[in-house]
Amino acid sequence: PSSAASDVYKRQDEQMENMTTHLEVLHLMEKLSLEDRLLLRGKYIEGKSAQELAEMLGCKPDSIRMKMLRARRRAFHILQER
């Protein structure tokens, strides 16, 4: 990924890791699709790698990276609505 894209991923990762309350997470998860919940939970709660998530969902690690980007965008959109 380009430097700008890497910066975006890094900022988004930091922001997701900084979500502090359990209620925010529950509220967010309720509003996301099942796939988004699986991806975000796998990455941020269970600490799974892109490879592990790809195996779990039956797709390529590159697909996981794009799916994660989209899931994070949807999650941030939901958080901004509050």
mmCIF file of N, CA and C in Angstrom, residues 5-69:
data_model
loop_
_atom_site.group_PDB
_atom_site.id
_atom_site.type_symbol
_atom_site.label_atom_id
_atom_site.label_comp_id
_atom_site.label_asym_id
_atom_site.label_seq_id
_atom_site.Cartn_x
_atom_site.Cartn_y
_atom_site.Cartn_z
ATOM 1 N N ALA A 5 -2.026 5.536 2.174
ATOM 2 C CA ALA A 5 -2.940 4.465 2.592
ATOM 3 C C ALA A 5 -2.465 3.846 3.899
ATOM 4 N N SER A 6 -1.157 3.660 4.042
ATOM 5 C CA SER A 6 -0.617 3.110 5.288
ATOM 6 C C SER A 6 -0.928 4.018 6.466
ATOM 7 N N ASP A 7 -0.821 5.329 6.242
ATOM 8 C CA ASP A 7 -1.148 6.296 7.300
ATOM 9 C C ASP A 7 -2.615 6.194 7.685
ATOM 10 N N VAL A 8 -3.485 6.030 6.689
ATOM 11 C CA VAL A 8 -4.923 5.892 6.966
ATOM 12 C C VAL A 8 -5.163 4.634 7.791
ATOM 13 N N TYR A 9 -4.559 3.505 7.363
ATOM 14 C CA TYR A 9 -4.727 2.249 8.109
ATOM 15 C C TYR A 9 -4.239 2.408 9.544
ATOM 16 N N LYS A 10 -3.085 3.041 9.691
ATOM 17 C CA LYS A 10 -2.502 3.212 11.022
ATOM 18 C C LYS A 10 -3.413 4.055 11.907
ATOM 19 N N ARG A 11 -3.916 5.174 11.367
ATOM 20 C CA ARG A 11 -4.831 6.033 12.145
ATOM 21 C C ARG A 11 -6.096 5.287 12.509
ATOM 22 N N GLN A 12 -6.648 4.558 11.550
ATOM 23 C CA GLN A 12 -7.874 3.818 11.828
ATOM 24 C C GLN A 12 -7.623 2.735 12.867
ATOM 25 N N ASP A 13 -6.508 2.041 12.763
ATOM 26 C CA ASP A 13 -6.170 1.025 13.764
ATOM 27 C C ASP A 13 -6.055 1.655 15.145
ATOM 28 N N GLU A 14 -5.366 2.788 15.238
ATOM 29 C CA GLU A 14 -5.207 3.458 16.530
ATOM 30 C C GLU A 14 -6.552 3.899 17.090
ATOM 31 N N GLN A 15 -7.417 4.415 16.231
ATOM 32 C CA GLN A 15 -8.722 4.866 16.703
ATOM 33 C C GLN A 15 -9.567 3.693 17.186
ATOM 34 N N MET A 16 -9.517 2.572 16.458
ATOM 35 C CA MET A 16 -10.285 1.403 16.892
ATOM 36 C C MET A 16 -9.763 0.894 18.232
ATOM 37 N N GLU A 17 -8.469 0.882 18.404
ATOM 38 C CA GLU A 17 -7.881 0.393 19.647
ATOM 39 C C GLU A 17 -8.186 1.329 20.811
ATOM 40 N N ASN A 18 -8.478 2.589 20.507
ATOM 41 C CA ASN A 18 -8.746 3.560 21.562
ATOM 42 C C ASN A 18 -10.223 3.617 21.972
ATOM 43 N N MET A 19 -11.067 2.830 21.339
ATOM 44 C CA MET A 19 -12.467 2.794 21.775
ATOM 45 C C MET A 19 -12.485 2.228 23.190
ATOM 46 N N THR A 20 -13.034 2.980 24.133
ATOM 47 C CA THR A 20 -12.834 2.609 25.522
ATOM 48 C C THR A 20 -14.015 1.952 26.208
ATOM 49 N N THR A 21 -15.220 2.229 25.806
ATOM 50 C CA THR A 21 -16.310 1.672 26.600
ATOM 51 C C THR A 21 -16.965 0.470 25.939
ATOM 52 N N HIS A 22 -17.349 -0.429 26.755
ATOM 53 C CA HIS A 22 -18.023 -1.642 26.302
ATOM 54 C C HIS A 22 -19.325 -1.306 25.575
ATOM 55 N N LEU A 23 -20.047 -0.323 26.047
ATOM 56 C CA LEU A 23 -21.311 0.047 25.426
ATOM 57 C C LEU A 23 -21.131 0.584 24.012
ATOM 58 N N GLU A 24 -20.075 1.338 23.782
ATOM 59 C CA GLU A 24 -19.807 1.821 22.432
ATOM 60 C C GLU A 24 -19.579 0.652 21.482
ATOM 61 N N VAL A 25 -18.833 -0.316 21.939
ATOM 62 C CA VAL A 25 -18.546 -1.481 21.108
ATOM 63 C C VAL A 25 -19.826 -2.258 20.829
ATOM 64 N N LEU A 26 -20.632 -2.487 21.857
ATOM 65 C CA LEU A 26 -21.883 -3.218 21.661
ATOM 66 C C LEU A 26 -22.817 -2.478 20.708
ATOM 67 N N HIS A 27 -22.945 -1.183 20.887
ATOM 68 C CA HIS A 27 -23.798 -0.378 20.015
ATOM 69 C C HIS A 27 -23.318 -0.480 18.572
ATOM 70 N N LEU A 28 -22.030 -0.360 18.391
ATOM 71 C CA LEU A 28 -21.446 -0.428 17.065
ATOM 72 C C LEU A 28 -21.687 -1.793 16.431
ATOM 73 N N MET A 29 -21.408 -2.845 17.162
ATOM 74 C CA MET A 29 -21.540 -4.195 16.621
ATOM 75 C C MET A 29 -22.972 -4.523 16.224
ATOM 76 N N GLU A 30 -23.926 -4.003 16.966
ATOM 77 C CA GLU A 30 -25.334 -4.252 16.641
ATOM 78 C C GLU A 30 -25.696 -3.705 15.276
ATOM 79 N N LYS A 31 -25.047 -2.650 14.861
ATOM 80 C CA LYS A 31 -25.397 -1.973 13.625
ATOM 81 C C LYS A 31 -24.616 -2.455 12.403
ATOM 82 N N LEU A 32 -23.601 -3.273 12.624
ATOM 83 C CA LEU A 32 -22.780 -3.762 11.515
ATOM 84 C C LEU A 32 -23.294 -5.091 10.980
ATOM 85 N N SER A 33 -22.924 -5.388 9.754
ATOM 86 C CA SER A 33 -23.270 -6.684 9.165
ATOM 87 C C SER A 33 -22.512 -7.795 9.887
ATOM 88 N N LEU A 34 -22.954 -9.012 9.696
ATOM 89 C CA LEU A 34 -22.289 -10.160 10.309
ATOM 90 C C LEU A 34 -20.826 -10.234 9.870
ATOM 91 N N GLU A 35 -20.563 -10.052 8.587
ATOM 92 C CA GLU A 35 -19.181 -10.119 8.112
ATOM 93 C C GLU A 35 -18.320 -9.031 8.750
ATOM 94 N N ASP A 36 -18.846 -7.813 8.824
ATOM 95 C CA ASP A 36 -18.091 -6.729 9.458
ATOM 96 C C ASP A 36 -17.805 -7.056 10.924
ATOM 97 N N ARG A 37 -18.798 -7.602 11.612
ATOM 98 C CA ARG A 37 -18.597 -7.972 13.020
ATOM 99 C C ARG A 37 -17.522 -9.044 13.151
ATOM 100 N N LEU A 38 -17.569 -10.054 12.289
ATOM 101 C CA LEU A 38 -16.566 -11.118 12.336
ATOM 102 C C LEU A 38 -15.171 -10.570 12.082
ATOM 103 N N LEU A 39 -15.044 -9.706 11.094
ATOM 104 C CA LEU A 39 -13.740 -9.137 10.765
ATOM 105 C C LEU A 39 -13.196 -8.283 11.904
ATOM 106 N N LEU A 40 -14.009 -7.350 12.379
ATOM 107 C CA LEU A 40 -13.545 -6.430 13.417
ATOM 108 C C LEU A 40 -13.282 -7.152 14.733
ATOM 109 N N ARG A 41 -14.154 -8.080 15.070
ATOM 110 C CA ARG A 41 -13.937 -8.851 16.294
ATOM 111 C C ARG A 41 -12.675 -9.706 16.166
ATOM 112 N N GLY A 42 -12.527 -10.353 15.013
ATOM 113 C CA GLY A 42 -11.350 -11.190 14.798
ATOM 114 C C GLY A 42 -10.062 -10.400 14.900
ATOM 115 N N LYS A 43 -10.044 -9.220 14.302
ATOM 116 C CA LYS A 43 -8.828 -8.396 14.290
ATOM 117 C C LYS A 43 -8.573 -7.741 15.640
ATOM 118 N N TYR A 44 -9.572 -7.042 16.179
ATOM 119 C CA TYR A 44 -9.333 -6.179 17.335
ATOM 120 C C TYR A 44 -9.575 -6.844 18.685
ATOM 121 N N ILE A 45 -10.387 -7.853 18.728
ATOM 122 C CA ILE A 45 -10.659 -8.513 20.005
ATOM 123 C C ILE A 45 -9.860 -9.809 20.122
ATOM 124 N N GLU A 46 -9.847 -10.592 19.043
ATOM 125 C CA GLU A 46 -9.161 -11.879 19.079
ATOM 126 C C GLU A 46 -7.720 -11.807 18.571
ATOM 127 N N GLY A 47 -7.363 -10.696 17.957
ATOM 128 C CA GLY A 47 -5.989 -10.514 17.488
ATOM 129 C C GLY A 47 -5.596 -11.378 16.306
ATOM 130 N N LYS A 48 -6.553 -11.769 15.479
ATOM 131 C CA LYS A 48 -6.253 -12.623 14.325
ATOM 132 C C LYS A 48 -5.549 -11.828 13.220
ATOM 133 N N SER A 49 -4.713 -12.518 12.479
ATOM 134 C CA SER A 49 -4.015 -11.911 11.341
ATOM 135 C C SER A 49 -4.931 -11.930 10.117
ATOM 136 N N ALA A 50 -4.511 -11.202 9.078
ATOM 137 C CA ALA A 50 -5.258 -11.217 7.817
ATOM 138 C C ALA A 50 -5.308 -12.637 7.259
ATOM 139 N N GLN A 51 -4.219 -13.366 7.396
ATOM 140 C CA GLN A 51 -4.171 -14.752 6.913
ATOM 141 C C GLN A 51 -5.195 -15.620 7.650
ATOM 142 N N GLU A 52 -5.254 -15.480 8.973
ATOM 143 C CA GLU A 52 -6.203 -16.271 9.768
ATOM 144 C C GLU A 52 -7.639 -15.908 9.422
ATOM 145 N N LEU A 53 -7.906 -14.617 9.262
ATOM 146 C CA LEU A 53 -9.257 -14.189 8.895
ATOM 147 C C LEU A 53 -9.632 -14.697 7.503
ATOM 148 N N ALA A 54 -8.664 -14.678 6.584
ATOM 149 C CA ALA A 54 -8.908 -15.165 5.226
ATOM 150 C C ALA A 54 -9.278 -16.646 5.249
ATOM 151 N N GLU A 55 -8.554 -17.420 6.030
ATOM 152 C CA GLU A 55 -8.863 -18.852 6.150
ATOM 153 C C GLU A 55 -10.243 -19.054 6.756
ATOM 154 N N MET A 56 -10.579 -18.253 7.752
ATOM 155 C CA MET A 56 -11.865 -18.363 8.428
ATOM 156 C C MET A 56 -13.018 -18.043 7.469
ATOM 157 N N LEU A 57 -12.820 -17.037 6.608
ATOM 158 C CA LEU A 57 -13.886 -16.591 5.713
ATOM 159 C C LEU A 57 -13.772 -17.155 4.300
ATOM 160 N N GLY A 58 -12.726 -17.940 4.053
ATOM 161 C CA GLY A 58 -12.580 -18.577 2.752
ATOM 162 C C GLY A 58 -12.247 -17.618 1.618
ATOM 163 N N CYS A 59 -11.361 -16.674 1.877
ATOM 164 C CA CYS A 59 -10.937 -15.756 0.828
ATOM 165 C C CYS A 59 -9.452 -15.468 0.983
ATOM 166 N N LYS A 60 -8.914 -14.600 0.124
ATOM 167 C CA LYS A 60 -7.488 -14.290 0.144
ATOM 168 C C LYS A 60 -7.183 -13.190 1.161
ATOM 169 N N PRO A 61 -5.968 -13.193 1.719
ATOM 170 C CA PRO A 61 -5.582 -12.133 2.663
ATOM 171 C C PRO A 61 -5.721 -10.722 2.081
ATOM 172 N N ASP A 62 -5.434 -10.565 0.781
ATOM 173 C CA ASP A 62 -5.616 -9.239 0.162
ATOM 174 C C ASP A 62 -7.076 -8.814 0.201
ATOM 175 N N SER A 63 -7.977 -9.771 0.042
ATOM 176 C CA SER A 63 -9.413 -9.461 0.132
ATOM 177 C C SER A 63 -9.771 -9.030 1.547
ATOM 178 N N ILE A 64 -9.152 -9.669 2.525
ATOM 179 C CA ILE A 64 -9.411 -9.324 3.927
ATOM 180 C C ILE A 64 -9.007 -7.889 4.196
ATOM 181 N N ARG A 65 -7.855 -7.490 3.670
ATOM 182 C CA ARG A 65 -7.401 -6.115 3.897
ATOM 183 C C ARG A 65 -8.407 -5.106 3.354
ATOM 184 N N MET A 66 -8.967 -5.356 2.178
ATOM 185 C CA MET A 66 -9.962 -4.451 1.603
ATOM 186 C C MET A 66 -11.263 -4.520 2.407
ATOM 187 N N LYS A 67 -11.664 -5.715 2.789
ATOM 188 C CA LYS A 67 -12.883 -5.861 3.593
ATOM 189 C C LYS A 67 -12.730 -5.148 4.937
ATOM 190 N N MET A 68 -11.531 -5.237 5.531
ATOM 191 C CA MET A 68 -11.286 -4.549 6.800
ATOM 192 C C MET A 68 -11.370 -3.035 6.623
ATOM 193 N N LEU A 69 -10.806 -2.528 5.543
ATOM 194 C CA LEU A 69 -10.871 -1.098 5.276
ATOM 195 C C LEU A 69 -12.327 -0.649 5.193
#
